[in-house]
CSV table of C-alpha atoms and ligand atoms in Angstrom, one decimal:
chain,number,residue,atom,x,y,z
X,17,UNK,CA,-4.7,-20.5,-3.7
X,18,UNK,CA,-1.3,-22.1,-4.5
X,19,UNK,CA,0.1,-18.8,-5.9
X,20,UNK,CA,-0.3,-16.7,-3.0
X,21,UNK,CA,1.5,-13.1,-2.7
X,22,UNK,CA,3.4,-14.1,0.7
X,23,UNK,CA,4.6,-17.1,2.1
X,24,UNK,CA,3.1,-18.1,5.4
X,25,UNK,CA,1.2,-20.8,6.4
X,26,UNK,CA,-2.5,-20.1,4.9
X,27,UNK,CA,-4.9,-22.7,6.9
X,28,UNK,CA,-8.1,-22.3,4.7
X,29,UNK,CA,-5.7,-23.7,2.2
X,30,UNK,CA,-4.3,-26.5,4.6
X,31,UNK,CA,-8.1,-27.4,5.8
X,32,UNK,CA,-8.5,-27.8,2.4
X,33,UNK,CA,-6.3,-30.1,1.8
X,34,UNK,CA,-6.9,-31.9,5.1
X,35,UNK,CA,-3.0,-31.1,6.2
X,36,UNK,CA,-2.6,-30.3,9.5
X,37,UNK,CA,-0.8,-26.9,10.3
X,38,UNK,CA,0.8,-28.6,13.4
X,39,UNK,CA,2.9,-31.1,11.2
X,40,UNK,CA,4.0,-28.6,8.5
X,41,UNK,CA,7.6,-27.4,7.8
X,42,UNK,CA,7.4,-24.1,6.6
X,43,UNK,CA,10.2,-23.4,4.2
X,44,UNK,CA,8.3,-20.4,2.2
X,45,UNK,CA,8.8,-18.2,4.8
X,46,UNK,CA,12.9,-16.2,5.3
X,47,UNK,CA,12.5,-16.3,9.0
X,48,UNK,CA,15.6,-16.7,11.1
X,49,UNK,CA,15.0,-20.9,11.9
X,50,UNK,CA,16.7,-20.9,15.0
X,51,UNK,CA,14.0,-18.7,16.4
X,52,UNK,CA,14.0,-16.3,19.2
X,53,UNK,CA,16.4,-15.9,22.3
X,54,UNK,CA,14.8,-17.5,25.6
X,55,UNK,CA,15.5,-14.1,27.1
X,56,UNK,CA,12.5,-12.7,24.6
X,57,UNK,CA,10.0,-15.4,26.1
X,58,UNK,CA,10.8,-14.6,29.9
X,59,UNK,CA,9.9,-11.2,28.6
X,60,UNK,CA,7.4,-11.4,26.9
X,61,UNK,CA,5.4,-13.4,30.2
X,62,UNK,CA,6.5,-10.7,31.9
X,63,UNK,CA,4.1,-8.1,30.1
X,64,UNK,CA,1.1,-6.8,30.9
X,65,UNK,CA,-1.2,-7.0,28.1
X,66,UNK,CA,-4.2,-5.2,30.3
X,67,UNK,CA,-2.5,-1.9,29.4
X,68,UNK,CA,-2.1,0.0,26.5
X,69,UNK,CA,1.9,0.1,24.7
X,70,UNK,CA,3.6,2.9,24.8
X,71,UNK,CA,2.2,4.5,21.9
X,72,UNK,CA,5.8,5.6,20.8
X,73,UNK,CA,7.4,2.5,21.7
X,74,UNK,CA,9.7,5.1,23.3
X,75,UNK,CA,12.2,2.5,24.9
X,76,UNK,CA,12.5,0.0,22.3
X,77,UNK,CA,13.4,3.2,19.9
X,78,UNK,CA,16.1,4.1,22.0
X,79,UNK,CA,17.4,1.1,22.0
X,80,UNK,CA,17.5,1.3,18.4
X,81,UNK,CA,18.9,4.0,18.0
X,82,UNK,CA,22.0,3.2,19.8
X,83,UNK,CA,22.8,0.3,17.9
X,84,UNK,CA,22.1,1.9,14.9
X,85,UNK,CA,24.2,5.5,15.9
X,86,UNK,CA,21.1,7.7,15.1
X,87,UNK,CA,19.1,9.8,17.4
X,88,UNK,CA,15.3,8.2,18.7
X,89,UNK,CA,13.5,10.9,16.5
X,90,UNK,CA,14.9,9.1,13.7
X,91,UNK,CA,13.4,5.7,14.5
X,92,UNK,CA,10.1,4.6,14.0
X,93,UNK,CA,8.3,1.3,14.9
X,94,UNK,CA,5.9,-0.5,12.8
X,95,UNK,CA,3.4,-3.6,13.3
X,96,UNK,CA,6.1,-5.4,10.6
X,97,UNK,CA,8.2,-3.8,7.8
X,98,UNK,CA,4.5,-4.4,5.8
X,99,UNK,CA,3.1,-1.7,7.7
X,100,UNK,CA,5.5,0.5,7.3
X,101,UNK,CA,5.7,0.4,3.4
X,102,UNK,CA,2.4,1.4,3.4
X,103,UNK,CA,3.1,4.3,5.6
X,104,UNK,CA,5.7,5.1,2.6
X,105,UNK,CA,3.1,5.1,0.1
X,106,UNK,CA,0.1,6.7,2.0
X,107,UNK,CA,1.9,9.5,2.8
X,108,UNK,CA,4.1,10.1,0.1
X,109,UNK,CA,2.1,8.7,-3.5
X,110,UNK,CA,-1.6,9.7,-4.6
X,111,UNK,CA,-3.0,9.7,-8.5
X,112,UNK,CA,-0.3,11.5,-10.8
X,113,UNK,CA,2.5,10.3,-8.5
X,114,UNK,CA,4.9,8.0,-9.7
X,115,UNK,CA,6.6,5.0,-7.7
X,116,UNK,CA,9.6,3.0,-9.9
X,117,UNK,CA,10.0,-0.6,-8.0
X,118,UNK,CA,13.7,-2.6,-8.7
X,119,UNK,CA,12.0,-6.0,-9.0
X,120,UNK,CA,11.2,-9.0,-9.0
X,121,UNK,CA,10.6,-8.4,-5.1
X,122,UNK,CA,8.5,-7.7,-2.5
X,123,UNK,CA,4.8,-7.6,-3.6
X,124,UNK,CA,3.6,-5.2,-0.9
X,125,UNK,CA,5.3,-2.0,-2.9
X,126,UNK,CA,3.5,-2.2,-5.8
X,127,UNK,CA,0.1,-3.4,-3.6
X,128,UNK,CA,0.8,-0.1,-1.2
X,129,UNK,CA,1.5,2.2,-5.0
X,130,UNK,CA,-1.1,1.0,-6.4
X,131,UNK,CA,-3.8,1.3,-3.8
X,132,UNK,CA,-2.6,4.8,-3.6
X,133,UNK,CA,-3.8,5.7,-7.0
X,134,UNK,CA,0.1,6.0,-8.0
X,135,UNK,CA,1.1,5.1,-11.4
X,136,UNK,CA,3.8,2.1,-10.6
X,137,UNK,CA,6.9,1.6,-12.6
X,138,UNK,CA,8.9,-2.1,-12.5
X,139,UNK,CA,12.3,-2.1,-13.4
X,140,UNK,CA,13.1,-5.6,-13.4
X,141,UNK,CA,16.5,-8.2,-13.5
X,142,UNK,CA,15.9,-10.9,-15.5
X,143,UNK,CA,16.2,-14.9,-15.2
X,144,UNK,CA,19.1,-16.9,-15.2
X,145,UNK,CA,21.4,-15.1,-12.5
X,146,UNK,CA,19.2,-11.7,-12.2
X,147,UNK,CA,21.8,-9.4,-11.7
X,148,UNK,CA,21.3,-6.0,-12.3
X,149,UNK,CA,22.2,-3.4,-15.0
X,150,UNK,CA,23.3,-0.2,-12.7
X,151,UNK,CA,23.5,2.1,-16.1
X,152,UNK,CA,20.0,0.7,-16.9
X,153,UNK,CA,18.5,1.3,-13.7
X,154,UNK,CA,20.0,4.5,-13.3
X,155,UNK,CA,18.5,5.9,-16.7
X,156,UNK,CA,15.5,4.5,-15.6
X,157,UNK,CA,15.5,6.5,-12.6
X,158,UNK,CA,16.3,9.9,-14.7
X,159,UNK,CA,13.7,8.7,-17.2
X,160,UNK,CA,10.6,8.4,-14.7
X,161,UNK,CA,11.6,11.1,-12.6
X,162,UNK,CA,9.8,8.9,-9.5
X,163,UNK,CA,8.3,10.5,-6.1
X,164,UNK,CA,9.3,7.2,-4.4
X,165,UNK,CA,12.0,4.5,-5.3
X,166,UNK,CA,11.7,1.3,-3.5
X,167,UNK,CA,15.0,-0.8,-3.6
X,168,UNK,CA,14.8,-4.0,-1.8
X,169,UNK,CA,18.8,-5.2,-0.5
X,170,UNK,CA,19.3,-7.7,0.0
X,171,UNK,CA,16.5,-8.4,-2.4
X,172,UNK,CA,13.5,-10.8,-1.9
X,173,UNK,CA,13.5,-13.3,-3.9
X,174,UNK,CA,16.9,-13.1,-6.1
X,175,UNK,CA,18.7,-12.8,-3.5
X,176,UNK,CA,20.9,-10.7,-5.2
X,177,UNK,CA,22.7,-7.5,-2.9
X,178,UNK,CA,24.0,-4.3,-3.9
X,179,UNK,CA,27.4,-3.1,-2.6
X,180,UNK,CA,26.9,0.3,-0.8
X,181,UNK,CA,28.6,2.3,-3.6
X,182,UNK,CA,25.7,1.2,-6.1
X,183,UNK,CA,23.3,2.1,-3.2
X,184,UNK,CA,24.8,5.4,-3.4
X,185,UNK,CA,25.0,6.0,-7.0
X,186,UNK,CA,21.0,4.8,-7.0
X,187,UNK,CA,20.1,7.5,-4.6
X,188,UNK,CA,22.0,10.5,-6.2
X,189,UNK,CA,20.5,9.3,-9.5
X,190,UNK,CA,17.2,10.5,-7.8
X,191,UNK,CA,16.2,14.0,-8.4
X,192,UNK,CA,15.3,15.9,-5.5
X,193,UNK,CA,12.1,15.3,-4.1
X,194,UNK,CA,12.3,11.7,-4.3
X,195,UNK,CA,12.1,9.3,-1.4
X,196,UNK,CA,14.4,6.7,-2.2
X,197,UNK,CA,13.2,3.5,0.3
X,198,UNK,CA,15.5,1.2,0.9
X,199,UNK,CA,14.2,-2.3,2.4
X,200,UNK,CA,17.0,-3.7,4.2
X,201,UNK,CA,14.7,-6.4,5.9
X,202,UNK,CA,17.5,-9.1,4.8
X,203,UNK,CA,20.8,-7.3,5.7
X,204,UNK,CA,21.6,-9.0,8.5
X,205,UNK,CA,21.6,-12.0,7.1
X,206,UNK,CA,23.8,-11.0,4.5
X,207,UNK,CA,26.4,-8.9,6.3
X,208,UNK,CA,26.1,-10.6,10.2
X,209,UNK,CA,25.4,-7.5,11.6
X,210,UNK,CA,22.1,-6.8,13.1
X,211,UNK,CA,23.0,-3.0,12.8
X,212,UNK,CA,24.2,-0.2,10.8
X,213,UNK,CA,24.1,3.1,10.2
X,214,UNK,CA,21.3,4.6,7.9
X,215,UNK,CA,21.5,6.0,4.1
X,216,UNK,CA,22.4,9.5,4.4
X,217,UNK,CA,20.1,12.6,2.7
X,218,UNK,CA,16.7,12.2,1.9
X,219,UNK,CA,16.3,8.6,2.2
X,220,UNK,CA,14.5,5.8,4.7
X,221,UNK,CA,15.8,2.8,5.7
X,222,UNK,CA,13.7,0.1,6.6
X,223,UNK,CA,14.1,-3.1,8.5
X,224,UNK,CA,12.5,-6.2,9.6
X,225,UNK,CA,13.4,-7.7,13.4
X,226,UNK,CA,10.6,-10.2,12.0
X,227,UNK,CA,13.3,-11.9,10.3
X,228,UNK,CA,16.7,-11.6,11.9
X,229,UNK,CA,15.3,-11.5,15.3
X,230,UNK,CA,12.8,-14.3,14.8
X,231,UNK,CA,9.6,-12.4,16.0
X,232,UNK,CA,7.0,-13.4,12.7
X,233,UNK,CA,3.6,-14.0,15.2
X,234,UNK,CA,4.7,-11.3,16.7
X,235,UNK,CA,6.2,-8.8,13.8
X,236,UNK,CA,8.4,-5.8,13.8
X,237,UNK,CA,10.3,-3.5,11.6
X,238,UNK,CA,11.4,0.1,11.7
X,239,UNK,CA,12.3,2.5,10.0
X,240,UNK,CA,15.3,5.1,9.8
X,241,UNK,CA,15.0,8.6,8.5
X,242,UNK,CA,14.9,12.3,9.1
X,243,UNK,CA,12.7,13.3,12.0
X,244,UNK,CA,10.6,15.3,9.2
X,245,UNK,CA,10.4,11.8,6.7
X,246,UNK,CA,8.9,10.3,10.1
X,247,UNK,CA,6.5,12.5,11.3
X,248,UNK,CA,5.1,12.7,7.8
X,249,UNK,CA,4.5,8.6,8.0
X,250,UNK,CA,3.5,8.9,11.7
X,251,UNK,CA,0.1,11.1,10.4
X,252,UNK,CA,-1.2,7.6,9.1
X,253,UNK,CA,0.1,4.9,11.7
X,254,UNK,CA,-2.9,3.7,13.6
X,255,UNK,CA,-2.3,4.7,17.6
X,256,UNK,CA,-1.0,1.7,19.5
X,257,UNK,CA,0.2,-0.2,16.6
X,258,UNK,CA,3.0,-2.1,17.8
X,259,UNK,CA,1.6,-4.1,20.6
X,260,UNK,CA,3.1,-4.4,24.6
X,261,UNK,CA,4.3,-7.9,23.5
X,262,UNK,CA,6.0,-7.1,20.6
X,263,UNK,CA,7.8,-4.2,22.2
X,264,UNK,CA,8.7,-6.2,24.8
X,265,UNK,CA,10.2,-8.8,22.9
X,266,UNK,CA,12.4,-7.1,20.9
X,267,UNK,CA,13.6,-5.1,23.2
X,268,UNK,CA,14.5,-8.2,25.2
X,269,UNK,CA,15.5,-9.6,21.6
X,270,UNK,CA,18.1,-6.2,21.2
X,271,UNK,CA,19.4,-7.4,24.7
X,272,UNK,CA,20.9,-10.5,23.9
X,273,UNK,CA,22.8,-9.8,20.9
X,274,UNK,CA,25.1,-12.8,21.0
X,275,UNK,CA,22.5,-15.4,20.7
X,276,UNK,CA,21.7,-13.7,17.3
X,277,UNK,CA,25.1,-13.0,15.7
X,278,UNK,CA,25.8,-17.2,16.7
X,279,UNK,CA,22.5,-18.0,15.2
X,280,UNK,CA,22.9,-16.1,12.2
X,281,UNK,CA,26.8,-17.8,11.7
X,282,UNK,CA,25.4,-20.9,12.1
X,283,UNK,CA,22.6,-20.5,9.5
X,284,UNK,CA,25.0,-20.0,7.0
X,285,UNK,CA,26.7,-23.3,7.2
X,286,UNK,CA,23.3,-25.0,7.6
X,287,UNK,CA,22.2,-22.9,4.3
X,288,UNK,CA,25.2,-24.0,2.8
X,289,UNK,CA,24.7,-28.1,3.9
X,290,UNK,CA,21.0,-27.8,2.8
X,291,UNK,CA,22.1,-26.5,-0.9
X,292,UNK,CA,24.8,-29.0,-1.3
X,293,UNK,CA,22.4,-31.5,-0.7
X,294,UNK,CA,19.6,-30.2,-2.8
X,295,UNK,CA,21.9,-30.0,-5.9
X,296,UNK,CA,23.3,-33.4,-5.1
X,297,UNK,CA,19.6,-34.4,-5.8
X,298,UNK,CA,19.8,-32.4,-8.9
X,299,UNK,CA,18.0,-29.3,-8.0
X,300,UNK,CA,18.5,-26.2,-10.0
X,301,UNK,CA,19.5,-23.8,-7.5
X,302,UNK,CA,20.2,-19.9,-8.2
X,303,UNK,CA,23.1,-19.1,-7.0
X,304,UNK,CA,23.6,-16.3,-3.7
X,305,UNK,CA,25.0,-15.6,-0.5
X,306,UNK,CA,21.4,-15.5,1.2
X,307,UNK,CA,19.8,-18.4,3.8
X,308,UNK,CA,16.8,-18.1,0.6
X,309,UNK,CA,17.3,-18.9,-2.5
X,310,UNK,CA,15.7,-19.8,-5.8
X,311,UNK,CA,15.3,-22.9,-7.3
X,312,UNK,CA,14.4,-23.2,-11.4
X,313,UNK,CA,11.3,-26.7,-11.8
X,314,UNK,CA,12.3,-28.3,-15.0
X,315,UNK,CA,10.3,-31.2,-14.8
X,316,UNK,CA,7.1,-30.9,-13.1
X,317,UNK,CA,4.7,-27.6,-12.6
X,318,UNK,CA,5.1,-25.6,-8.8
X,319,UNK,CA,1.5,-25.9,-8.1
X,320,UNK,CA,1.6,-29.2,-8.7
X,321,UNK,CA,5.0,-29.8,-6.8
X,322,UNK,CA,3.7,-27.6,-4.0
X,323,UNK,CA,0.9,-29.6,-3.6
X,324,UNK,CA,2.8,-32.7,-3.7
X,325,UNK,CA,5.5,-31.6,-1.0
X,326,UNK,CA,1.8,-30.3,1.2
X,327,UNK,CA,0.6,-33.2,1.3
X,328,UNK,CA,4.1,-34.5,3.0
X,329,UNK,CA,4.1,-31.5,5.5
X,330,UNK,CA,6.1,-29.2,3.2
X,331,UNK,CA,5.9,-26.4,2.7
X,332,UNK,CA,7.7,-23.9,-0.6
X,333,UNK,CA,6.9,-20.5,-1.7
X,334,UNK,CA,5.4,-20.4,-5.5
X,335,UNK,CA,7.0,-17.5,-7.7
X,336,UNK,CA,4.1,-17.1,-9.1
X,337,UNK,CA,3.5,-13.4,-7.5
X,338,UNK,CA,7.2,-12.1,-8.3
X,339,UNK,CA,6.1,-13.2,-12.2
X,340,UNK,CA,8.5,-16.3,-12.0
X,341,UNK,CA,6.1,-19.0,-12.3
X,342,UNK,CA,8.8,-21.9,-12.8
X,343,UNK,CA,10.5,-20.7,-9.7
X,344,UNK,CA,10.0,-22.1,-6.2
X,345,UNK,CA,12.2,-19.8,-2.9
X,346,UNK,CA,12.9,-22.0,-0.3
X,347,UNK,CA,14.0,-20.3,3.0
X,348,UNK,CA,16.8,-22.7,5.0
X,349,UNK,CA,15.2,-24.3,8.2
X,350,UNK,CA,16.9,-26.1,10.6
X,351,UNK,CA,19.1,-29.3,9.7
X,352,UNK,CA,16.6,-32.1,10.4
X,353,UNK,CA,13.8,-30.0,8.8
X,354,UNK,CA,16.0,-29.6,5.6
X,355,UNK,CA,16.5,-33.0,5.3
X,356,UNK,CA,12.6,-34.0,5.2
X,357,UNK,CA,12.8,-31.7,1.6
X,358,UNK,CA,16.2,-33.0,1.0
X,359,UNK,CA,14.5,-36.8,1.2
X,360,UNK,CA,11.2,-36.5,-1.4
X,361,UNK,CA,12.9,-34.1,-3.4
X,362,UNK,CA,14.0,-36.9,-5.8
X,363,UNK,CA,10.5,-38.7,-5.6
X,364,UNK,CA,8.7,-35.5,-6.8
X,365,UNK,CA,11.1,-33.5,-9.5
X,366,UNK,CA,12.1,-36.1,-11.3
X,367,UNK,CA,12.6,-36.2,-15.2
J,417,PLP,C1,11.7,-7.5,1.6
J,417,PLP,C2,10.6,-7.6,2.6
J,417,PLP,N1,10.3,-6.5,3.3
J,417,PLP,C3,9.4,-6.5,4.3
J,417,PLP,C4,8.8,-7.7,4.6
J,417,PLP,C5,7.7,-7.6,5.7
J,417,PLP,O1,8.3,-7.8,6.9
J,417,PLP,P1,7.4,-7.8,8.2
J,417,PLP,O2,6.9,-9.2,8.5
J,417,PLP,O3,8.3,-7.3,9.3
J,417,PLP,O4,6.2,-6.9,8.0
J,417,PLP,C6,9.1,-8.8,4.0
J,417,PLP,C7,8.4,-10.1,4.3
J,417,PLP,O5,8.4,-11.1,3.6
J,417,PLP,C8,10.0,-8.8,2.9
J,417,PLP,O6,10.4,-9.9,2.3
């Protein structure tokens, strides 16, 4: 299952191949690499896990909400950003409702649509730089006349970002009813601030403390929107969803915002080392301002590459799922760990 619709570690697949997890960089995943404050593991053994989570996750919401400059109604936690897409779609797309995705991105929209019966729409930028057309996105927008928009930005896997003007001008494209989604999972990465206020109007904003905040075992997102948008995803969330630990963690995690902002600054240079070096071996690399990024195979197949660089405890993403099979994303790690990729790269695409 080389082509897989996320990155992660899949251990069938490493069994398989008689890898062990233990010794495996993991470079398909766009997970902060310097992982979580030590003020998030001293809270997290401070939990009890023999009782139930807050069911709201009342405190970590607050918390939220001040960073963010909205009220707590207008925050609501999910077991990962993942979960909270779905929310989106089971509560706001059945059969004869239309969802128009701004791809290649994030599989989960068009999974979550889909499931729902909605008829999905892909509006997509195209190969070598994938920047987008705002005019041609826009008149796809009056064209389809879509119940839901989902706009990924910083976007997964281009790594391409919209300013905030063409955010804008996105949104009031929409006609009325329409929830416009906008998946700012990556924008701290992008901007260095783990914060910011939400769209305004009828929009939700969603984000991912999986990734900034380095919490992937455990996973949270959240999302931002008018108390109504929320209550309508809340009549689908599972009670309890977001566990004791996780709540505890990135409530800890919101706590010690320095750690963050330094790791985040110093994941850029690292990101910047790593592609130097990578195109010093000859690498194709897309350009972008993200710690993932794209890289065009010329020579060799990705599921053969993959398989290669898994037998050496490495690793990629195949593009296969975003419909760019010659593509591989890699997602910086730290410096030592870069350099085990940096090291066969030559051995393995080689012309
Ligand atoms: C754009 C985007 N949104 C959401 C998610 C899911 O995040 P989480 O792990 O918090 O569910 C991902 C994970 O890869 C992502 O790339």
């Amino acid at each position: 299952m080389s082509a897989d619709v996320h990155g992660s570690l899949d251990w069938l697949e490493l069994r398989r191949a008689g890898v062990d997890a233990a010794q495996v960089v993991d470079f398909s995943v766009n997970v902060n690499p310097f992982g979580p404050s030590p003020k998030v593991r001293e809270a997290i053994l401070a939990v009890d896990i023999s009782a139930y989570p807050d069911r709201r996750a009342l405190l970590l919401c607050e918390a939220l909400a001040v960073h963010n400059g909205v009220g707590f109604e207008n925050i609501l936690t999910g077991n990962g950003t993942a979960e909270l897409v779905w929310l989106v779609a089971q509560a706001f797309l059945r059969p004869g409702k239309r969802a128009l995705i701004f791809g290649p991105t994030f599989g989960e929209y068009r999974r979550a649509a889909a499931a729902m019966g909605a008829t999905v729409y892909e509006q997509n930028a195209t190969p070598p730089d994938f920047e987008i057309s705002l005019p041609v996105w826009m008149e796809s927008i009056y064209q389809i006349q879509p119940d839901v928009v989902f706009l990924c930005n910083p976007n997964n896997p281009t790594g391409v970002c919209l300013p905030e003007r063409q955010i804008r001008m996105l949104q009031g494209a929409c006609p009325a009813h329409t929830l416009f989604v906008l998946d700012e999972a990556y924008r701290a990465f992008y901007h260095g601030e783990l914060f910011a206020p939400p769209l305004e109007g009828n929009g939700v904003v969603l984000r991912s403390m999986t990734k900034d905040f380095a919490l992937a075992g455990l996973r949270l997102g959240y999302a931002i929107a008018e108390e109504s948008t929320l209550q309508a995803l809340r009549r689908f969330q599972p009670p309890w969803s977001v566990n004791a630990v996780a709540q505890a963690a990135a409530l800890a995690a919101v706590d010690d915002l320095n750690y963050y902002e330094d790791s985040l600054r110093k994941l850029r240079s690292v990101t910047h080392d790593f592609k130097n070096a990578l195109m010093g071996k000859g690498a194709q690399v897309i350009p972008g301002e993200m710690h993932y990024f794209l890289i065009r195979m010329t020579h060799t197949s990705v599921p053969h590459f993959r398989k290669e660089l898994l037998q050496r405890g490495i690793n990629v993403r195949d593009c296969a799922s975003f419909g760019l099979p010659q593509y591989i994303r890699l997602g910086t790690r730290l410096p030592a760990e870069n350099q085990k990729l940096v090291d066969v790269w030559h051995l393995l695409e080689s012309g």
